[in-house]
Amino acid sequence: MIDDAIRVLAGDCTVIAEADDRQEYRGRVTTIVKPDNTVLVHDIDGYQPVAWLTRADSVSSDRRDGFTLVAKKDTQTLRIAAHEQDGFAHYPSSAAGTPVGTCPDCGSALIRSNDVHCVGCGDRYGVPADATIRDDQCDCDCGLPKMRVERGRAFNVCLDRNCESLDAAVKEAFDREWACPELDCDGDLQILRRGGLIAGCEHYPDCDTGFAVPAGVVDGECGCGLPTFETASGIRCLDATCERALEGTVTADSMADD
């Protein structure tokens, strides 16, 4: 489903903006009401609106005589009244983003913004912020692109988590691979989803040790015994607060040299 409609109202209008003061305009203007209740009033000059209200608490309109529109936010009020109506319409809208493929259901473009969504049917797929959308398609018959995500290693999985689960791939690779670092605990770290992916002790709640799995690939072992990850910001321990990070770290390259 498309996010919502953008409303467009055009005509010879009086525009009154009230906040700390009162400003009144008249002219042939076009008013745009976005799905988040942002109201923009444009005239012929420049790119900046002559009046606007960002994310209004309420927007109401009436079309009985031309049209009127009232938007309110806290102590601010924006009123638009048409003396002569040129147009009043609703247009489907969605977030704009980078094209990453074709929707297998309707043939429209798949766009990446905060997620990946279809501009036609509105199907959407949540993706991690660090994911890279690939050109190749999923191995099954869904027709969707794959994404590359680094969580301990690089995984190439389908956009649709119901088709191919990133969680399952990370769990298969790293579940119980690392021992809980608590001295009085003999548990292993399981791969779990608690908000995000974590490596958490199997003895929870008796042991509440847990670490968010970072975006990066395992490249060695920290001095504390946990793995280190090569990330976009550098090498770090699985435990982001580790004071022994990089002290006595064994890397994959040093192990290869041995």
C-alpha atoms as one frame of an Amber mdcrd trajectory, in Angstrom:
protein
   0.000   0.000   0.000   1.296   3.467  -0.878   2.229   5.501   2.205  -0.586
   8.040   1.809  -1.820  10.822  -0.442  -0.411  14.302  -0.948  -3.215  16.854
  -1.125  -2.834  19.766  -3.540  -5.061  22.844  -3.352  -4.670  25.708  -5.813
  -6.438  29.011  -6.412  -6.772  32.692  -5.564  -6.381  32.488  -1.815  -6.000
  34.495   1.340  -3.323  33.004   3.581  -3.147  33.956   7.255  -0.274  32.739
   9.436  -0.585  33.364  13.168   2.109  32.681  15.749   3.854  35.420  17.739
   2.500  37.845  15.143  -0.054  37.786  12.318   0.880  37.763   8.636  -1.615
  37.872   5.782  -1.040  37.215   2.077  -3.219  36.983  -0.993  -2.436  35.581
  -4.416  -2.764  32.596  -6.699  -0.946  29.992  -4.673  -0.632  26.218  -4.485
  -0.934  24.570  -1.082   0.620  21.146  -0.503  -0.428  19.005   2.471   1.942
  16.087   3.049   1.006  12.827   4.812   2.784  13.952   8.000   0.544  17.069
   8.113   3.258  19.422   6.903   1.559  22.278   5.030   3.452  24.302   2.395
   2.013  27.328   0.559   3.889  28.210  -2.664   3.604  31.209  -4.935   5.363
  31.955  -8.230   8.659  33.151  -6.741  11.614  31.053  -5.624  11.726  27.685
  -3.926  10.777  28.738  -0.397   7.102  28.665   0.629   5.445  31.976   1.475
   3.920  30.220   4.498   4.261  26.796   6.075   3.583  24.711   9.158   5.721
  21.648   9.835   3.994  18.485  11.095   0.823  20.174  12.254  -1.106  18.584
  15.126  -4.305  18.876  13.075  -5.309  19.785   9.529  -8.954  20.289   8.546
 -10.453  21.359   5.225 -13.851  22.291   3.832 -14.837  22.423   0.137 -18.369
  23.824   0.324 -17.441  27.303  -0.989 -14.212  26.982  -2.917 -12.093  25.521
  -0.153 -10.732  26.423   3.256  -7.941  24.763   5.168  -6.900  25.257   8.790
  -3.708  23.760  10.244  -2.752  24.071  13.912   0.355  23.259  15.929   0.743
  24.427  19.526   0.195  28.216  19.343   0.623  28.396  15.563  -2.271  28.507
  13.107  -2.215  28.569   9.312  -5.454  29.388   7.455  -5.980  29.238   3.692
  -9.272  30.370   2.143  -9.924  30.238  -1.610 -11.777  33.080  -3.259 -11.517
  31.190  -6.546 -10.588  27.513  -6.801  -8.275  26.291  -9.571  -7.791  22.755
  -8.309  -8.196  20.319  -5.415  -6.697  16.839  -5.730  -5.191  13.857  -3.923
  -2.127  12.127  -5.377  -0.586   8.814  -4.218   2.789   9.284  -2.545   5.661
   7.286  -1.141   9.150   7.897   0.177  11.728   8.580  -2.553  15.014   6.726
  -2.634  17.601   4.900  -4.715  16.292   2.346  -7.260  17.542  -1.137  -6.327
  15.477  -3.501  -8.461  12.065  -4.447  -9.806   9.098  -5.616  -7.758   8.334
  -9.238  -8.707   4.643  -8.780  -7.808   3.719  -5.731  -9.905   6.791  -4.868
 -12.007   7.264  -1.384 -10.498  10.553  -0.067  -9.141  11.942  -1.150  -5.772
  13.328   1.892  -3.955  15.644   2.061  -0.961  15.063   4.814   1.578  14.828
   3.804   5.247  13.687   0.412   4.007  13.144  -1.120   0.567   9.668  -0.534
  -0.839   7.776  -0.782  -4.116   6.471   2.496  -5.574   3.629   0.567  -7.227
   2.008  -1.882  -4.821   3.721  -0.549  -1.684   5.289  -3.864  -0.576   8.131
  -3.109   1.802  11.064  -4.955   3.327  13.033  -3.902   6.391  16.800  -3.879
   5.827  19.719  -3.172   8.190  21.210   0.304   7.739  24.579  -1.167   6.712
  23.146  -3.619   4.163  24.198  -3.435   0.527  21.512  -4.374  -2.007  22.975
  -6.692  -4.630  22.212  -7.017  -8.333  21.619 -10.780  -8.162  18.260 -12.305
  -7.274  17.325 -14.709  -4.500  17.922 -18.388  -5.247  14.259 -19.230  -4.674
  11.349 -18.180  -6.900  10.472 -14.943  -5.052  12.307 -12.778  -7.624  13.644
 -10.305  -5.041  17.227  -8.982  -4.911  19.660 -10.233  -2.317  21.375  -8.057
   0.271  24.875  -8.307   1.695  25.129  -7.841   5.464  28.202  -8.274   7.679
  27.461  -9.874  11.059  30.583 -11.801  11.987  31.013 -12.727   8.326  29.472
 -11.479   5.087  26.039 -12.997   4.473  24.109 -12.747   1.204  20.436 -13.261
   1.972  17.068 -12.426   0.434  15.439  -9.039   1.097  12.412 -10.900   2.450
  13.290 -12.298   5.875  10.376 -14.743   5.540  12.118 -16.185   2.490  15.672
 -16.266   3.849  16.444 -15.217   7.412  19.587 -13.263   8.290  19.019 -14.249
  11.935  19.055 -17.929  11.015  22.236 -17.531   8.951  24.088 -15.749  11.779
  22.798 -18.293  14.306  23.988 -21.201  12.182  27.443 -19.641  11.873  28.059
 -18.400  15.422  25.597 -19.898  17.900  27.626 -21.197  20.893  30.918 -20.385
  19.132  32.096 -18.229  22.031  32.164 -18.901  25.769  30.539 -16.515  28.219
  33.365 -14.304  29.590  31.965 -14.199  33.159  34.433 -16.015  35.423  31.785
 -17.864  37.424  29.755 -18.921  34.366  30.312 -22.019  32.225  27.742 -21.049
  29.581  28.136 -20.387  25.889  26.884 -17.335  23.984  23.791 -17.951  21.863
  22.717 -15.803  18.918  19.405 -14.206  19.871  17.213 -11.334  18.708  16.393
  -8.893  21.457  15.718  -5.668  19.619  18.814  -6.386  17.510  21.015  -9.451
  17.138  22.951 -10.239  20.305  25.306 -12.905  21.555  23.746 -13.691  24.944
  24.573 -16.235  27.617  22.585 -19.462  27.468  22.077 -19.294  31.269  19.940
 -16.138  31.125  18.371 -14.906  33.429  20.839 -16.366  35.937  23.565 -14.774
  33.805  22.508 -11.678  31.876  25.730 -11.272  29.881  25.009 -10.218  26.321
  26.622  -8.221  23.525  25.192  -6.645  20.391  26.660  -8.338  17.305  28.398
  -5.482  15.452  28.334  -4.747  11.737  31.627  -6.260  10.654  33.517  -9.521
  10.227  35.363 -11.563  12.855  39.109 -11.119  12.353  40.672 -12.496  15.512
  40.461 -12.861  19.278  40.620 -10.108  21.872  42.788 -10.299  24.980  39.600
 -10.940  26.973  38.884 -14.103  24.964  35.976 -12.738  22.943  36.223 -12.272
  19.167  37.310  -9.035  17.543  35.484  -7.548  14.572  36.765  -5.515  11.669
  34.167  -2.750  11.309  33.834   0.442   9.282  35.254   2.418  12.225  38.125
   0.024  12.982  38.871  -3.128  14.985  36.733  -3.672  18.091  35.931  -6.390
  20.599  32.507  -8.042  20.683  32.272  -6.340  24.090  32.201  -2.647  23.151
  33.267  -1.696  26.711  36.231  -4.101  26.844  39.323  -2.463  28.391  41.588
  -5.194  27.028  40.553  -4.675  23.403  43.535  -5.129  21.087  45.833  -6.009
  24.014  47.262  -9.365  23.074  44.810  -9.645  20.223  45.293 -12.625  17.933
  44.273 -11.737  14.355  43.434 -13.986  11.468  46.565 -12.776   9.650  48.870
 -13.602  12.584  47.339 -17.074  12.875  47.949 -17.597   9.135  51.599 -16.546
   9.565  52.010 -19.203  12.269
